[in-house]
mmCIF file of C-alpha atoms and ligand atoms in Angstrom:
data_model
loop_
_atom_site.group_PDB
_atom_site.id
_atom_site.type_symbol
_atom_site.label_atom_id
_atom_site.label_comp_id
_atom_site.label_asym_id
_atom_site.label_seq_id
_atom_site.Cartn_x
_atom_site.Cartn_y
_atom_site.Cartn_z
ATOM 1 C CA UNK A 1302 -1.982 188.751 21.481
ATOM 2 C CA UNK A 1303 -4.840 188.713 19.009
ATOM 3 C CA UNK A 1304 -4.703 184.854 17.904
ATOM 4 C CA UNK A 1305 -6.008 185.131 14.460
ATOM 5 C CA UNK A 1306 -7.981 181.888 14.320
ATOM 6 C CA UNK A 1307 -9.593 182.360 17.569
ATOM 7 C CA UNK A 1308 -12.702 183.064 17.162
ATOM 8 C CA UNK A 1309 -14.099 184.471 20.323
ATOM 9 C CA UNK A 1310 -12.194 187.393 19.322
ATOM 10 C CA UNK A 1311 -12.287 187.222 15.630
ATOM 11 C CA UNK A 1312 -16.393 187.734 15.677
ATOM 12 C CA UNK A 1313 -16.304 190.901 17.952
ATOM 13 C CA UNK A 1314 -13.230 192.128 15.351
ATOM 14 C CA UNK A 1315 -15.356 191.629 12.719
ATOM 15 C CA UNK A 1316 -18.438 193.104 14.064
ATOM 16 C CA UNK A 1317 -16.816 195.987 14.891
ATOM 17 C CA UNK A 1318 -15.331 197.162 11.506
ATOM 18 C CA UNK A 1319 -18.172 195.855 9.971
ATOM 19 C CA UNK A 1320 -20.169 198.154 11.903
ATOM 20 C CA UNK A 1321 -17.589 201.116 11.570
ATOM 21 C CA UNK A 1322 -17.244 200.594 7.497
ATOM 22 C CA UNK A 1323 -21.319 200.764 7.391
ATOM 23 C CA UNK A 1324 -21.672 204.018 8.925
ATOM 24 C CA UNK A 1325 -18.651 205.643 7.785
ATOM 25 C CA UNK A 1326 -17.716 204.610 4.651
ATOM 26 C CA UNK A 1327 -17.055 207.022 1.916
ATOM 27 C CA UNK A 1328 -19.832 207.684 -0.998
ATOM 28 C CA UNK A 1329 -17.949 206.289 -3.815
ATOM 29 C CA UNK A 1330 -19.398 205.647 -7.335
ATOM 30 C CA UNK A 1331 -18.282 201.885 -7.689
ATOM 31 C CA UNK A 1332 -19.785 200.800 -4.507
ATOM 32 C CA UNK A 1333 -23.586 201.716 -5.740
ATOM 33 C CA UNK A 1334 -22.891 199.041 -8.173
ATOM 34 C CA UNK A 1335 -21.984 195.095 -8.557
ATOM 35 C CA UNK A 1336 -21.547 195.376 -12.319
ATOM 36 C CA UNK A 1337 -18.214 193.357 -12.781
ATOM 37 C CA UNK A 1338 -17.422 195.701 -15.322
ATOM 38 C CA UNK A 1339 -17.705 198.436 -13.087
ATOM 39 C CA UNK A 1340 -15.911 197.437 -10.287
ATOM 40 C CA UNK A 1341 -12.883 196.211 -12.602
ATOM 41 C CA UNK A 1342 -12.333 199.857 -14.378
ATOM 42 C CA UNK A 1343 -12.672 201.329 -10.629
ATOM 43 C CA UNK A 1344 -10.230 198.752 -9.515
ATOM 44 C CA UNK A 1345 -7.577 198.761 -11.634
ATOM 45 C CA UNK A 1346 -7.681 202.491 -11.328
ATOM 46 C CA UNK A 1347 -7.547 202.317 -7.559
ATOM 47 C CA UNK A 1348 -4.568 199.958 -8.058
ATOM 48 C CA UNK A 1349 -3.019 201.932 -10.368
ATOM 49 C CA UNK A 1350 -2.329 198.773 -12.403
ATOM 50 C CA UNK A 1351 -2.327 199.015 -16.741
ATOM 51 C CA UNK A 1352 -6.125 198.877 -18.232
ATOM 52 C CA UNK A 1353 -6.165 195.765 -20.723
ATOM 53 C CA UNK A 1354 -9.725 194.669 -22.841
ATOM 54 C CA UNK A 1355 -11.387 191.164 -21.734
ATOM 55 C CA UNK A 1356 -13.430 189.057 -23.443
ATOM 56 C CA UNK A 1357 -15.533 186.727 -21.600
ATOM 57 C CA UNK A 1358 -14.565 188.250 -18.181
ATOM 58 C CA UNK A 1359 -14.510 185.159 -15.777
ATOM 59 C CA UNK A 1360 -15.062 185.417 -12.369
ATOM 60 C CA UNK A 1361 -12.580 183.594 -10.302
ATOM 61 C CA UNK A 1362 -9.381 185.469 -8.752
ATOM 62 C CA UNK A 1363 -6.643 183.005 -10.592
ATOM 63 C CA UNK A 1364 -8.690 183.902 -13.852
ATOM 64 C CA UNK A 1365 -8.456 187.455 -13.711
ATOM 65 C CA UNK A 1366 -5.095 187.159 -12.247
ATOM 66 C CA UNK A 1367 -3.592 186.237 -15.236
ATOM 67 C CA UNK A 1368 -4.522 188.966 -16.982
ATOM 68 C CA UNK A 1369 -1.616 191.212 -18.022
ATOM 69 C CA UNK A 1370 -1.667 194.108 -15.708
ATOM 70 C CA UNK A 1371 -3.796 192.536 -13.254
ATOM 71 C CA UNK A 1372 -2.017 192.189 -9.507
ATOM 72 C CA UNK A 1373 -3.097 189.462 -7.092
ATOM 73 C CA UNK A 1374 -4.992 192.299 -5.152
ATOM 74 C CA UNK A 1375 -6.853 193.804 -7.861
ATOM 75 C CA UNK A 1376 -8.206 190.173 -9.009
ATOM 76 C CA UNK A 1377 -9.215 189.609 -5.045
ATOM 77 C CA UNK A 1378 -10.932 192.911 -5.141
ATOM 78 C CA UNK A 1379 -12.790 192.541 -7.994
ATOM 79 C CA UNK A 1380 -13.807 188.096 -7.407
ATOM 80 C CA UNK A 1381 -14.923 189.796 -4.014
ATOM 81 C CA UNK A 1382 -16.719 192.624 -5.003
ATOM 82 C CA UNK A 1383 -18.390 191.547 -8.206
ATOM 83 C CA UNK A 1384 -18.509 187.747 -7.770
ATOM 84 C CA UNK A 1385 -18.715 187.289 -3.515
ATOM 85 C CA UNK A 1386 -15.542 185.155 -3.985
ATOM 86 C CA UNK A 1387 -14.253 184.429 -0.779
ATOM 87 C CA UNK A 1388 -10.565 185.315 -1.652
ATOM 88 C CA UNK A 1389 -9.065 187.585 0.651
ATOM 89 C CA UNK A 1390 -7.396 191.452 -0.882
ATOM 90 C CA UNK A 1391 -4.203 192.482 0.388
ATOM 91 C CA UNK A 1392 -3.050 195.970 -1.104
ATOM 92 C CA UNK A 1393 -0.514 198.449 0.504
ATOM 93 C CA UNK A 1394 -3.409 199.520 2.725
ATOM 94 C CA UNK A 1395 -4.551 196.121 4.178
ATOM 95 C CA UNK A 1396 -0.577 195.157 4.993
ATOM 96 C CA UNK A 1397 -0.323 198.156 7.070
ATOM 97 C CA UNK A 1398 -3.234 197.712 8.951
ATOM 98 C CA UNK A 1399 -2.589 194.217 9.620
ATOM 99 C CA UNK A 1400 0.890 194.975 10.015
ATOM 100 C CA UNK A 1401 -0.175 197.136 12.811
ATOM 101 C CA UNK A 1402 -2.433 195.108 14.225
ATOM 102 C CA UNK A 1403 0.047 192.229 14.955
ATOM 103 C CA UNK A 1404 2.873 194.394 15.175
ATOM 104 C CA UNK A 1405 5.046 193.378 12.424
ATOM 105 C CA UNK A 1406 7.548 195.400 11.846
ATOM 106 C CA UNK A 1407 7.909 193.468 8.437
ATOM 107 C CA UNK A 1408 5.510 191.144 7.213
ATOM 108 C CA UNK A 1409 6.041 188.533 4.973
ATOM 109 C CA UNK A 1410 3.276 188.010 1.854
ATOM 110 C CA UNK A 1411 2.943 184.792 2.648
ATOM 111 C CA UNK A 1412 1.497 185.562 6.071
ATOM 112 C CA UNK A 1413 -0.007 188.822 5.083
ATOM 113 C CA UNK A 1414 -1.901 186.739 2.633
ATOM 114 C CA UNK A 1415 -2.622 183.528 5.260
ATOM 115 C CA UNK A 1416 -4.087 186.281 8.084
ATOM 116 C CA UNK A 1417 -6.081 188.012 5.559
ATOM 117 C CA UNK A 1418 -7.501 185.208 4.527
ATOM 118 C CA UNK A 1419 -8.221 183.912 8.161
ATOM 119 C CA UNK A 1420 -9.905 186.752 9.438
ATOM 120 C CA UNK A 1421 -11.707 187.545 6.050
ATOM 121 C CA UNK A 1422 -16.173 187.451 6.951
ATOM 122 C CA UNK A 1423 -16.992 184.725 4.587
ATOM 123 C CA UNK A 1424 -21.061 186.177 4.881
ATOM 124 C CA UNK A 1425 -19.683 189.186 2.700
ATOM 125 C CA UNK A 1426 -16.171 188.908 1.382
ATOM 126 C CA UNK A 1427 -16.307 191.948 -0.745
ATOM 127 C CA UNK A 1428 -17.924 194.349 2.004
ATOM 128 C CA UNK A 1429 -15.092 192.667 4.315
ATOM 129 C CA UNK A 1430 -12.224 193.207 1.988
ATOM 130 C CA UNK A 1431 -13.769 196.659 1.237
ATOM 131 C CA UNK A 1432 -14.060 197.751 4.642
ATOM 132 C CA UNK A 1433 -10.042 196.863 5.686
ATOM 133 C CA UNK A 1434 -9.213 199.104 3.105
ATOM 134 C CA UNK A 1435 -11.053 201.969 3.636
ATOM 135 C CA UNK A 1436 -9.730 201.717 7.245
ATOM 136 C CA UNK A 1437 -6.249 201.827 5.788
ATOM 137 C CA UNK A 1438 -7.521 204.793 3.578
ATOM 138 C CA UNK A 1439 -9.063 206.949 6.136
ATOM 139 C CA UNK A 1440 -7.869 205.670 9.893
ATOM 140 C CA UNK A 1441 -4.916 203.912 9.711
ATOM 141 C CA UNK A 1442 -3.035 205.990 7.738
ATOM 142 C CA UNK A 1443 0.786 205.553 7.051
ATOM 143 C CA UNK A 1444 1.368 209.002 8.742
ATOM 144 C CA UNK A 1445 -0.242 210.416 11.742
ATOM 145 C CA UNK A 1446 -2.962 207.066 11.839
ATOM 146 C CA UNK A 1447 -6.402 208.546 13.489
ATOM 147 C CA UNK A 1448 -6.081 205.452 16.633
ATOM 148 C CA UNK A 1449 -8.709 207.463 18.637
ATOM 149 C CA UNK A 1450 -10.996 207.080 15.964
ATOM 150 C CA UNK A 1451 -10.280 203.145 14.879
ATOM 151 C CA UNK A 1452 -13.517 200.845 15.680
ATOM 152 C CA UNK A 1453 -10.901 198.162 15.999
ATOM 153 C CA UNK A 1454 -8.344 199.987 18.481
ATOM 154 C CA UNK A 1455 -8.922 197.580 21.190
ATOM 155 C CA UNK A 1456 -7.629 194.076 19.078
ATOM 156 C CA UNK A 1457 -4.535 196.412 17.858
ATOM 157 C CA UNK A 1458 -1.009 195.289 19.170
ATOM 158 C CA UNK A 1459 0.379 198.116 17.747
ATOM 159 C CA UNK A 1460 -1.379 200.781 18.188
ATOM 160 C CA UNK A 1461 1.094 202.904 21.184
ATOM 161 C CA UNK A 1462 3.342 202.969 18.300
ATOM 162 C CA UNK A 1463 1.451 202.740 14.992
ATOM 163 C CA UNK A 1464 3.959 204.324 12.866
ATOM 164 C CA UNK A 1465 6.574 201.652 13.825
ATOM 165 C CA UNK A 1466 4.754 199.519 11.549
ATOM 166 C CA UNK A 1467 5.257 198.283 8.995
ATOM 167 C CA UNK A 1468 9.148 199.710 9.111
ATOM 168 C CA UNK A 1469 9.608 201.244 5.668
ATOM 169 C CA UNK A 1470 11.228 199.984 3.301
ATOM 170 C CA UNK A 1471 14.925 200.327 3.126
ATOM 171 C CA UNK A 1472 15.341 202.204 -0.379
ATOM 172 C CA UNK A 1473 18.774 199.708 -1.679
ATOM 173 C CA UNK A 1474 20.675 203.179 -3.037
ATOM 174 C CA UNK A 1475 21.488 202.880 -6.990
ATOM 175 C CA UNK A 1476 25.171 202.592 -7.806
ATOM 176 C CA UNK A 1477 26.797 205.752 -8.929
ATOM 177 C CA UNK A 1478 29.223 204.851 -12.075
ATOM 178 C CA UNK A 1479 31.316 207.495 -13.674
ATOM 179 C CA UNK A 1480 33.339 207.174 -16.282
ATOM 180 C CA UNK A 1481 35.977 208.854 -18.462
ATOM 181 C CA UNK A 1482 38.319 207.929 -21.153
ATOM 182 C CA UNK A 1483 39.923 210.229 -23.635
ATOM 183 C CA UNK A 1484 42.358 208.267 -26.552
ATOM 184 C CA UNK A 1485 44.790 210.482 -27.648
ATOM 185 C CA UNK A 1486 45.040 209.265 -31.928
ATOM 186 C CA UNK A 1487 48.417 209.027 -33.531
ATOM 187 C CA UNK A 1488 47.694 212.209 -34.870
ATOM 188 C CA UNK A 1489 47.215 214.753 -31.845
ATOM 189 C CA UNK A 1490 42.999 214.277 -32.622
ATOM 190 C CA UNK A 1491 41.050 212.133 -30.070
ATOM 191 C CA UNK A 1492 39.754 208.409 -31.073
ATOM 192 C CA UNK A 1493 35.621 208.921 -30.929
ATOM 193 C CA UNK A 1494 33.810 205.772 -31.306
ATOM 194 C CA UNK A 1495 29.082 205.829 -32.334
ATOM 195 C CA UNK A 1496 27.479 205.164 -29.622
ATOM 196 C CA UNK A 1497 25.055 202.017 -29.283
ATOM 197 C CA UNK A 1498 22.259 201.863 -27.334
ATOM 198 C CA UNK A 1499 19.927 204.047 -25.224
ATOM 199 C CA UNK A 1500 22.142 206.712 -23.183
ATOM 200 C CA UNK A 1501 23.097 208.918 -26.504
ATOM 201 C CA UNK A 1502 22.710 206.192 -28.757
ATOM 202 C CA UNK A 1503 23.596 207.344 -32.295
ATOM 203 C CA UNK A 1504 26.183 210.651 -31.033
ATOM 204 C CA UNK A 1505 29.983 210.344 -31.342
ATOM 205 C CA UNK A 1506 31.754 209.806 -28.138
ATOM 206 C CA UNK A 1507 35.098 208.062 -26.153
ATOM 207 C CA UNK A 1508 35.258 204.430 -26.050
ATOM 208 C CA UNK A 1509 33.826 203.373 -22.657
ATOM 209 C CA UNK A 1510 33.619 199.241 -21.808
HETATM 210 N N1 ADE B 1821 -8.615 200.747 -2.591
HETATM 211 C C1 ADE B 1821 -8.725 200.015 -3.699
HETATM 212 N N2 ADE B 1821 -9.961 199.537 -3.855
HETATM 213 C C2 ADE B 1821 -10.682 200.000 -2.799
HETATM 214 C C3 ADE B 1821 -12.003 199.840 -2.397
HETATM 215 N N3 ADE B 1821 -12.848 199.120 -3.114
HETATM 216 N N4 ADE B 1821 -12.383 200.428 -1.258
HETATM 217 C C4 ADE B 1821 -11.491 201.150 -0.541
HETATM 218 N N5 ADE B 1821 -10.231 201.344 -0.865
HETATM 219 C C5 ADE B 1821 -9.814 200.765 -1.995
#
């Protein structure tokens, strides 16, 4: 197995996606710039996190972090990108590529976050960060993942069996409540009750508890 703190094998790993990312990455508009600006907007769109206004935009990750609307991954992306902090990103994409990788069926943050950080290329966090996404974009797909094409097939435990990993998530299935009640008044009419709150809040209708 791919020790992730060997480094014999971490170097060629890097190399190789490194390599891969420079030749095939995709012409996008916030990559022609450093602007931290820039690469926030494009980030917090990519993330699909809320836009918020920031004064005196500072550049470490626990800074932007606390941000409302800003997710640990976003704030990695854009100290990386913008600033060269050496903080690593872990987004839906990078978790199922290192998921895959190592072949964890389901990986806890708290390692997703310590191997990311291990194997992160300290020379150019941002490119690095960059370029384990846009593997999870574009190979390493969660359906059908493009193995014959992945510059880092070889270091890939899970590969035979990509879409094993990570296992998705059981969906926990709501709770179904119905509920009825009809209070027959003294007087042959039914006993109707307003109704607080959000489901028909305002309307007449049977006492429910
Ligand atoms: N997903 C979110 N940000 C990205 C980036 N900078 N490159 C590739 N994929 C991304």
């Amino acid at each position: 197995m791919f020790e992730r703190d060997d480094s014999r094998v971490i170097e060629p790993f890097r190399e190789m996606l490194l390599s891969w990312y420079r030749d095939h990455q995709r012409d996008l508009p916030w990559r022609k710039t450093r602007d931290p600006y820039a690469v926030l907007v494009a980030e917090v769109l990519l993330h699909q996190t809320r836009q918020v206004g920031a004064e005196g935009l500072a550049p470490r990750a626990s800074d932007l972090e606390a941000l409302p609307g800003i997710g640990p991954y976003t704030a990695a992306a854009v100290a990386s990108i913008a600033f060269g902090e050496p903080v690593a990103v872990v987004d839906g994409n990078v978790r199922r590529v290192l998921a895959r990788i190592f072949a964890q069926a389901d990986p806890h943050p708290r390692w997703l976050q310590e191997t990311a950080q291990a194997l992160l290329f300290q020379g150019d966090p941002g490119r690095w960060n960059q370029a384990l996404m846009e593997l999870g974009a574009t190979v390493c797909t969660p359906r059908s993942p493009r193995c014959v094409l992945c510059p880092i097939a070889l270091f890939c435990e899970g590969k035979d069996d990509a879409e094993r990993y990570p296992a998705s998530r059981v969906r926990r299935q709501r709770g179904v409540h119905a509920a009825a009640l009809a209070l027959r008044g003294q007087r042959g009419g039914f006993v109707l009750e307003k109704r607080n709150g959000q489901a028909l809040g305002g309307l007449g209708g049977v006492p429910v508890r």
